[in-house]
Short mmCIF file of C-alpha atoms and ligand atoms in Angstrom, two decimals:
data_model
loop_
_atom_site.label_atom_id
_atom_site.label_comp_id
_atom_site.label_asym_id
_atom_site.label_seq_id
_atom_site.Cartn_x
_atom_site.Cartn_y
_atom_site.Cartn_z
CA UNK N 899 14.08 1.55 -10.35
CA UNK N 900 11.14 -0.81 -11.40
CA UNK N 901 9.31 -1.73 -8.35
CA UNK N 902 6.65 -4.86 -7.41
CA UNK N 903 4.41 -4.60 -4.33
CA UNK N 904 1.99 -7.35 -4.54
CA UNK N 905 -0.41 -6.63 -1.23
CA UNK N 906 -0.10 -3.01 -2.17
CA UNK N 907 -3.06 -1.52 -1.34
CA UNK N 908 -2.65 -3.33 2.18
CA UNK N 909 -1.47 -1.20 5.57
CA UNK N 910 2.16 -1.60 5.16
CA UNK N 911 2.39 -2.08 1.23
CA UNK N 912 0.61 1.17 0.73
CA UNK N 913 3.47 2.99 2.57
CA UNK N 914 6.05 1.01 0.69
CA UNK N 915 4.33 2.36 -2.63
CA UNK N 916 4.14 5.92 -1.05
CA UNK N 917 7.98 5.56 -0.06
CA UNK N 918 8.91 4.34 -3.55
CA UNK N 919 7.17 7.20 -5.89
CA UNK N 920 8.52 9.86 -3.23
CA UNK N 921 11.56 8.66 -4.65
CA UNK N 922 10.38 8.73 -8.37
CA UNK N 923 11.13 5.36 -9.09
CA UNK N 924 8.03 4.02 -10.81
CA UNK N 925 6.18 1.33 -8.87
CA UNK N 926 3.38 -1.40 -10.09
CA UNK N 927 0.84 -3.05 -7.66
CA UNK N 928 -1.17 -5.70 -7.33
CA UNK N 929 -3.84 -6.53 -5.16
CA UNK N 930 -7.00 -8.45 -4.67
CA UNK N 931 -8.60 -6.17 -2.31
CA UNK N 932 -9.34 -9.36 -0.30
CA UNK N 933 -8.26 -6.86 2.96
CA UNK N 934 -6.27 -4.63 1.18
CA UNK N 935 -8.11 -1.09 0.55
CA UNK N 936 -8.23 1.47 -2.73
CA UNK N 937 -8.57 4.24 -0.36
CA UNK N 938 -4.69 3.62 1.02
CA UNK N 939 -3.81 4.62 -2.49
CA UNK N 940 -6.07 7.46 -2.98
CA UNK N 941 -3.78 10.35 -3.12
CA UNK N 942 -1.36 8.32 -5.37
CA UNK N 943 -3.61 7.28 -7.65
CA UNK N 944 -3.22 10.08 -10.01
CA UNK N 945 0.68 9.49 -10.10
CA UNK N 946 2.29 8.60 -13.02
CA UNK N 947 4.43 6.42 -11.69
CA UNK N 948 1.99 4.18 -10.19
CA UNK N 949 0.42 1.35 -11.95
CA UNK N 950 -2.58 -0.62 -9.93
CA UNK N 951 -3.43 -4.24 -10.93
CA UNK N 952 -6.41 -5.77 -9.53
CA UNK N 953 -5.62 -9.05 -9.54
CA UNK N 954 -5.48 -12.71 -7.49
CA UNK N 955 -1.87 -13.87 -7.81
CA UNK N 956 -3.56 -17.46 -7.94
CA UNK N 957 -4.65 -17.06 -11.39
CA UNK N 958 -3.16 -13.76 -12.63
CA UNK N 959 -0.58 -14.47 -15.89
CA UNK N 960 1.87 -11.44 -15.17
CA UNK N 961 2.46 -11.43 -19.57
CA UNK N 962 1.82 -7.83 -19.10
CA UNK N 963 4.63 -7.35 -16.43
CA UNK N 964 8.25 -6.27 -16.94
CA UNK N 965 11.59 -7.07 -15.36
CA UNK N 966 11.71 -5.48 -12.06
CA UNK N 967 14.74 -4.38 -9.52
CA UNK N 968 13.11 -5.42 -6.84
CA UNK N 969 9.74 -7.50 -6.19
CA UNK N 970 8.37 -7.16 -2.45
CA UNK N 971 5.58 -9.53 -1.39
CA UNK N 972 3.05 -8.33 0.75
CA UNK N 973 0.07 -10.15 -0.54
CA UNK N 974 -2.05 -12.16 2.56
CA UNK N 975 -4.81 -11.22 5.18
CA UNK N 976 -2.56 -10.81 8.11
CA UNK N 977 -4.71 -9.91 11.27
CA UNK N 978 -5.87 -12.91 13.09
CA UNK N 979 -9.23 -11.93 13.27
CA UNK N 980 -9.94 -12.91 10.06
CA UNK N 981 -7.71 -16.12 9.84
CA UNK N 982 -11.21 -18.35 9.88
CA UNK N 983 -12.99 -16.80 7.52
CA UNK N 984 -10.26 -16.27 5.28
CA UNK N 985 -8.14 -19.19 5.97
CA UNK N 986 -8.32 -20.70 2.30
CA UNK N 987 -7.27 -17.02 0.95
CA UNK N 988 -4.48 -17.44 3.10
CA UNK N 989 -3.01 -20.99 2.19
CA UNK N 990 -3.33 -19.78 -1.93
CA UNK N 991 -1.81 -17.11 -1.42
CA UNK N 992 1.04 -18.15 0.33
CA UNK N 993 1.35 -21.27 -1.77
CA UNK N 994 0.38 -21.21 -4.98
CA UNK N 995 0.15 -17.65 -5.33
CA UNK N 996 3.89 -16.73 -3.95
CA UNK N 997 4.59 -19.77 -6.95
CA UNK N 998 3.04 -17.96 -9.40
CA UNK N 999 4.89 -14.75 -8.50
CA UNK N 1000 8.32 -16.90 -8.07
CA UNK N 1001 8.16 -18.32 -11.62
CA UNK N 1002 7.39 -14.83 -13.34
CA UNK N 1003 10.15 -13.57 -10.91
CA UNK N 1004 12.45 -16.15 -12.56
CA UNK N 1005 11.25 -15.95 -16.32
CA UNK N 1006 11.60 -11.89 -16.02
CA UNK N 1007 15.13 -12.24 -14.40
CA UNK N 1008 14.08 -9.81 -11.97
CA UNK N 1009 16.39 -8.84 -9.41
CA UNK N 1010 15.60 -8.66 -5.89
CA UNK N 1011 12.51 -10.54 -4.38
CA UNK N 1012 11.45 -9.52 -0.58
CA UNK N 1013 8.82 -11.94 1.32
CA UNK N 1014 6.70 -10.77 4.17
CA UNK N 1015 6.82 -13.46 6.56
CA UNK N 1016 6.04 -12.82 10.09
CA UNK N 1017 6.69 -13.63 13.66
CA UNK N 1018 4.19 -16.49 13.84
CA UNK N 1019 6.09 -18.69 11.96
CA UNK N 1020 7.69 -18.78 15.83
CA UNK N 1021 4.33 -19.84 16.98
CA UNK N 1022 3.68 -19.32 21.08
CA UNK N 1023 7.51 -19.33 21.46
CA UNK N 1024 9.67 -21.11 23.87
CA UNK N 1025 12.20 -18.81 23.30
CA UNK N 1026 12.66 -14.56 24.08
CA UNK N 1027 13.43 -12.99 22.28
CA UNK N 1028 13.01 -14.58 18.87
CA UNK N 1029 16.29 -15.15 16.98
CA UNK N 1030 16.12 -15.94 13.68
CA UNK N 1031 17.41 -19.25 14.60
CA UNK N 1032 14.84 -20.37 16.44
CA UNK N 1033 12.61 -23.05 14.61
CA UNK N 1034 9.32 -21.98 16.00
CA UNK N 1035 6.59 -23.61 18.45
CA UNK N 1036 3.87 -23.46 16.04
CA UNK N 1037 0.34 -25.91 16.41
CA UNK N 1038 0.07 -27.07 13.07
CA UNK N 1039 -3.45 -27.69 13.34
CA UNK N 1040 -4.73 -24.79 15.34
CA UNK N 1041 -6.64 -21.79 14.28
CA UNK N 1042 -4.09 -19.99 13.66
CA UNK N 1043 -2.04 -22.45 11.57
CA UNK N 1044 -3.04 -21.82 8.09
CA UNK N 1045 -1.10 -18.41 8.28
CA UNK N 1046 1.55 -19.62 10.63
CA UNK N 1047 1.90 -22.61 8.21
CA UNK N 1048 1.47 -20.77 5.03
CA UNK N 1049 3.89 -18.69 5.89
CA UNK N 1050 6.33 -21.31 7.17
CA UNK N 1051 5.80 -22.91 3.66
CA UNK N 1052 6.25 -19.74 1.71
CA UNK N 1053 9.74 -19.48 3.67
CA UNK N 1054 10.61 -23.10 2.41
CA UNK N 1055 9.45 -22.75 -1.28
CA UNK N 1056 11.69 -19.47 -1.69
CA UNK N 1057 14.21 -21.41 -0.13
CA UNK N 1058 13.66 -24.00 -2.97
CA UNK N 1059 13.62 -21.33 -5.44
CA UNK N 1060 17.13 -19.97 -4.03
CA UNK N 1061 18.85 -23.56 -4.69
CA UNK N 1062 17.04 -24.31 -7.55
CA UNK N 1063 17.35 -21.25 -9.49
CA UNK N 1064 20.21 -19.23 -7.30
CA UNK N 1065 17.83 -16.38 -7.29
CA UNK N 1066 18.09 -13.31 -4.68
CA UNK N 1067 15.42 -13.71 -2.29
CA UNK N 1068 15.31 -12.26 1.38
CA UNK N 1069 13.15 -12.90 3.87
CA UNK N 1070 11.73 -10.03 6.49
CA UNK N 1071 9.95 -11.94 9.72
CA UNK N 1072 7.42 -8.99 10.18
CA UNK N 1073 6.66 -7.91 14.10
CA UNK N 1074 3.65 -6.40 14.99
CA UNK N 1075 3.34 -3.50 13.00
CA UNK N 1076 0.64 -0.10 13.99
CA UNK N 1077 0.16 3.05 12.65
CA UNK N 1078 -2.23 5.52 10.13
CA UNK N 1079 -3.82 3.34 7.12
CA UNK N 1080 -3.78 0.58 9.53
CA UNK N 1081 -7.40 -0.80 9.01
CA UNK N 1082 -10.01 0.33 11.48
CA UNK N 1083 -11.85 -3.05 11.39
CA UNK N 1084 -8.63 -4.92 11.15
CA UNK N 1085 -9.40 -6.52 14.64
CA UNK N 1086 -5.42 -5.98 15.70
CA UNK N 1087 -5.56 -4.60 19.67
CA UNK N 1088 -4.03 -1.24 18.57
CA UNK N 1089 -6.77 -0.43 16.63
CA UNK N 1090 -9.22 -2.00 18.74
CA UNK N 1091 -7.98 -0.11 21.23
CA UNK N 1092 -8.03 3.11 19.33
CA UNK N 1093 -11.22 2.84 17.95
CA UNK N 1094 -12.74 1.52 21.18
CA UNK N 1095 -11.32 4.52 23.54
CA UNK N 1096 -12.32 7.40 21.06
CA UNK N 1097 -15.53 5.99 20.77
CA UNK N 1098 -15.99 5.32 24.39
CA UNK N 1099 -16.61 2.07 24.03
CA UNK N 1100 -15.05 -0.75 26.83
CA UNK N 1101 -11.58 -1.72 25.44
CA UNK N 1102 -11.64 -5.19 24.88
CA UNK N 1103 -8.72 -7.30 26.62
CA UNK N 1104 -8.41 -10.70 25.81
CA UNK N 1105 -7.21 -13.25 28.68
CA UNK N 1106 -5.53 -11.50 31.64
CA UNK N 1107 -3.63 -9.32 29.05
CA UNK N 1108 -0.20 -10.00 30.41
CA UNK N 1109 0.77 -11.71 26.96
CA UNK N 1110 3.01 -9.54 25.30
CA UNK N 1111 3.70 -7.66 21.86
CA UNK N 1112 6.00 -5.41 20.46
CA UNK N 1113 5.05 -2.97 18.47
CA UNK N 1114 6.64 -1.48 15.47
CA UNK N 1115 5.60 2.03 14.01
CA UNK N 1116 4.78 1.65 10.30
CA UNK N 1117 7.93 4.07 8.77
CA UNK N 1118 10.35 2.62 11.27
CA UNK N 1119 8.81 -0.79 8.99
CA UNK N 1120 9.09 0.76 5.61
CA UNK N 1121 12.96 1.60 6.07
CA UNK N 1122 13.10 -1.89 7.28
CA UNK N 1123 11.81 -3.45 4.27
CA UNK N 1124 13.30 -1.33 1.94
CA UNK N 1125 16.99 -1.69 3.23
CA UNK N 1126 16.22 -5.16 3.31
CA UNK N 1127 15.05 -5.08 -0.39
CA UNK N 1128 18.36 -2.52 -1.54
CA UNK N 1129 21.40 -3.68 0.92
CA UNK N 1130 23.95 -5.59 -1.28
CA UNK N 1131 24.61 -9.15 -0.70
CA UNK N 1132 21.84 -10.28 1.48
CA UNK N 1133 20.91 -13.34 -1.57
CA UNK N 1134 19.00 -16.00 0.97
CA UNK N 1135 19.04 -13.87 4.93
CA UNK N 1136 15.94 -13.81 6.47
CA UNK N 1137 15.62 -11.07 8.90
CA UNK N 1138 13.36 -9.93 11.98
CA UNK N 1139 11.88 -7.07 11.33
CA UNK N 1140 9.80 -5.56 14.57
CA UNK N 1141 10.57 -3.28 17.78
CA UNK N 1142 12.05 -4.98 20.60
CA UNK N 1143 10.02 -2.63 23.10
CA UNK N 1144 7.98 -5.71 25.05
CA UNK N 1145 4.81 -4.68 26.82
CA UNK N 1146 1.80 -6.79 28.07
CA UNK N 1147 -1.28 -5.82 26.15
CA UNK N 1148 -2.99 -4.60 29.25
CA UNK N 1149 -0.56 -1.97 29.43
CA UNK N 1150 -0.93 -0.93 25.91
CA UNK N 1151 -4.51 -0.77 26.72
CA UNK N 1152 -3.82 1.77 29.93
CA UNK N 1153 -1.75 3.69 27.41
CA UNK N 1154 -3.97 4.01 24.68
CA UNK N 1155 -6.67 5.41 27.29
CA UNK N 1156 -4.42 7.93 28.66
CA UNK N 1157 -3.16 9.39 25.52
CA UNK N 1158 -6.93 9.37 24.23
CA UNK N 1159 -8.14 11.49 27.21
CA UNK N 1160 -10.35 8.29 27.31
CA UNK N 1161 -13.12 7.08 30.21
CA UNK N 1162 -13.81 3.60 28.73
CA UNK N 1163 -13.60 0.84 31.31
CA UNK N 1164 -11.14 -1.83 30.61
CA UNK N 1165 -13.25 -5.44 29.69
CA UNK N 1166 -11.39 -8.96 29.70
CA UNK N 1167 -12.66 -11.21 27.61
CA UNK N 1168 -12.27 -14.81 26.71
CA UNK N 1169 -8.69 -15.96 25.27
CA UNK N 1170 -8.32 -17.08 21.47
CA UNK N 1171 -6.43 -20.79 21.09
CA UNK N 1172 -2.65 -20.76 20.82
CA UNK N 1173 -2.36 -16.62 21.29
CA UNK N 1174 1.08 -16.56 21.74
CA UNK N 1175 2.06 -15.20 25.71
CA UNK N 1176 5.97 -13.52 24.39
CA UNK N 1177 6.44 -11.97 21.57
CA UNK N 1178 9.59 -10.06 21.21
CA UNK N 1179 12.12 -10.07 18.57
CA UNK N 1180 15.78 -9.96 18.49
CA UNK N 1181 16.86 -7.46 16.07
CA UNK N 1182 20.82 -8.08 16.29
CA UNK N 1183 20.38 -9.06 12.85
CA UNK N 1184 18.89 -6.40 11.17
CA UNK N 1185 21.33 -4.10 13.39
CA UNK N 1186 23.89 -5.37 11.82
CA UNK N 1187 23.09 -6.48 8.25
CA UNK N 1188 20.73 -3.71 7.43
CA UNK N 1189 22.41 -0.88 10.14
CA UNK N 1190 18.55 -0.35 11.39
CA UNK N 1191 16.96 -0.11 14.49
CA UNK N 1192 13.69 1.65 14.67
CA UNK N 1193 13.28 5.16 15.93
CA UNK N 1194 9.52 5.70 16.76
CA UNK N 1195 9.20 4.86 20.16
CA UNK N 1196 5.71 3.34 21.34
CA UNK N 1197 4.07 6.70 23.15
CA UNK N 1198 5.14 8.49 19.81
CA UNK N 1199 3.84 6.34 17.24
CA UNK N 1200 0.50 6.01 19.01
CA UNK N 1201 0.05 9.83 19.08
CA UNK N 1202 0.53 9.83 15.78
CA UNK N 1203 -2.01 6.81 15.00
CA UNK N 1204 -4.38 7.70 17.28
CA UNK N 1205 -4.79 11.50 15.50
CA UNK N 1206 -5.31 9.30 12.25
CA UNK N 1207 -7.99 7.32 13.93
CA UNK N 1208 -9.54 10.38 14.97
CA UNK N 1209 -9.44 11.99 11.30
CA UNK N 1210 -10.78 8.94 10.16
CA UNK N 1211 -13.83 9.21 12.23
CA UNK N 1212 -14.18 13.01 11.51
CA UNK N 1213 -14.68 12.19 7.53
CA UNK N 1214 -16.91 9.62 8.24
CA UNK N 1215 -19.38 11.82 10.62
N1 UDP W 2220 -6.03 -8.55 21.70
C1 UDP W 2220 -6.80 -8.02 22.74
N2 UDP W 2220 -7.89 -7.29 22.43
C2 UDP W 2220 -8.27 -7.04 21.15
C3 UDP W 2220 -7.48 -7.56 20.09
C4 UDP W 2220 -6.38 -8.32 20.41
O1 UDP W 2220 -6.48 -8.21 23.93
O2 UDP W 2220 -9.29 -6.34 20.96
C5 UDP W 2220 -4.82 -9.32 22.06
C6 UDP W 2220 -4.68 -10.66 21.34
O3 UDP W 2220 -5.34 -11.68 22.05
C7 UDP W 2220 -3.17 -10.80 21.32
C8 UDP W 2220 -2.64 -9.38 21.23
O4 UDP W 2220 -3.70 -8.55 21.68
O5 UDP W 2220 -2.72 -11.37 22.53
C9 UDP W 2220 -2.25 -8.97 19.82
O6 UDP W 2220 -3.29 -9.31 18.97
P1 UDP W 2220 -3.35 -8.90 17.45
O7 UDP W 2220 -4.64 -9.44 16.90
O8 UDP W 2220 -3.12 -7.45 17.30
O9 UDP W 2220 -2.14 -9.63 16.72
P2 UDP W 2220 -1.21 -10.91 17.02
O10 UDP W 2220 0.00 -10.35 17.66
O11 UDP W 2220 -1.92 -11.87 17.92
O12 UDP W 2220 -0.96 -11.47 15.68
#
């Protein structure tokens, strides 16, 4: 198969690309490098099968491009420690960029296209866990709005796109997603909380820590996305994504300093606006359009991320 990852070089996108030339199907990326990183694809770089665009999808002209089978999206900052200063990034990229990308998707009569939306278009949700049906809670003016709200209008232009043009788009509402590649300076609490314990530095909670997350490990993600991208007759479905396993970030936090061997004092520190308290999705979707569930549990998958954080640092030194 021909294969798009826009957002390629990002945490989950560079997995997808690793997952796709395991396979031998030959895969073409494109990426600003806004947060995205040419190390993730440092020992593919040499493959074949792997072509690397660096390019903005604002302004890029895809002439050079073929048809592809399937076209995933990854392409936005995602962490919301950057959402001020890359808020602008954000609404392009979701708007006029994911246009751009539609309308070559349409003149190349590609197949498949996959779009990385994400639990915040539920906003601090009223509801949990998050069905697919729920419309959201989302302040529309708030700091975190320009990717809640680029995202929520990314979902409604492919929507567009699907009545206008009948094309085959799905939508995967990403959960919070951790593991290796993940970016060390990303400012998500599992690597905060990695970096911080290793380093014996104070692990920074924010608020009381009894919002919650669940937390997905990255391959348990990358099957996701991939059966989502290659089931048959899933034209217009958007579909959670994410672990169901619902802890309060201060118990992450305790976790994270046991399974590091860690003596760093636990901090709380001041709350960001409109951090959502629940966040747990229901997968009874994916279960049963996709057959997945994901198999990593949360002790596991940190073992395994926290030996990549420590590898990391190891190189560095
Ligand atoms: N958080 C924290 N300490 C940190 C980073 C984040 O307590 O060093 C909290 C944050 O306030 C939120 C949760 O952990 O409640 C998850 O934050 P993250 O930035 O990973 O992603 P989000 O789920 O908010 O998009």
């Amino acid at each position: 198969m021909k294969i798009l990852i826009t957002g390629g070089a990002g945490f989950i996108g560079s997995h997808l690309v690793k997952h796709y030339l395991k396979k031998n199907h030959s895969v073409v990326v494109i990426d600003n490098y806004v947060t995205g990183n040419k190390n993730n694809l440092k020992e593919v770089a040499v493959n074949k099968n792997l072509q690397i665009v660096e390019a903005d999808l604002i302004n890029f002209s895809f002439s050079s491009l073929p048809q592809f089978d399937i076209v995933y999206d990854l392409a936005s900052p995602a962490s919301p420690a950057v959402f001020e200063k890359l808020s602008f990034e954000i609404f392009k990229v979701n708007s006029i960029g994911l246009i751009n990308l539609l309308d070559f998707f349409v003149r190349s009569k590609s197949s498949v296209f996959v779009f990385a939306s994400t639990s915040e278009v539920y906003g601090d949700a009223k509801v949990t866990p998050q069905p697919e049906t729920y419309f959201g809670n989302v302040h529309t003016t708030g700091p975190r709005s320009c990717y809640d709200e680029g995202k929520r209008f990314a979902e409604a232009v492919i929507s567009a796109y699907i009545r206008k043009y009948n094309i085959d788009a799905r939508i995967a509402r990403i959960f919070n997603t951790y593991g290796p590649f993940m970016n060390k300076e990303d400012g998500r609490f599992i690597s905060n909380f990695i970096n911080q314990a290793i380093n014996n530095q104070q692990l920074t909670i924010y608020g009381d820590g009894t919002q919650t997350r669940s937390s997905c490990y990255v391959s348990d993600m990358v099957t996701g996305l991939v059966l989502l991208g290659e089931t048959k007759n899933l034209k217009g479905e958007i579909i959670n994504l994410g672990n169901s396993d619902e802890r309060k970030v201060v118990n992450v936090a305790q976790l994270i300093k046991k399974l590091t061997n860690s003596n760093s004092k636990i901090v709380f520190q001041p709350i960001g606006e409109d951090d959502p308290k629940k966040r747990c999705p229901d997968i009874a979707k994916a279960k049963k359009l996709l057959g997945w569930q994901p198999k990593i549990n949360l002790e596991e998958g940190l073992k395994l991320t926290i030996q990549y954080f420590r590898s990391q640092s190891t190189n560095v030194s």
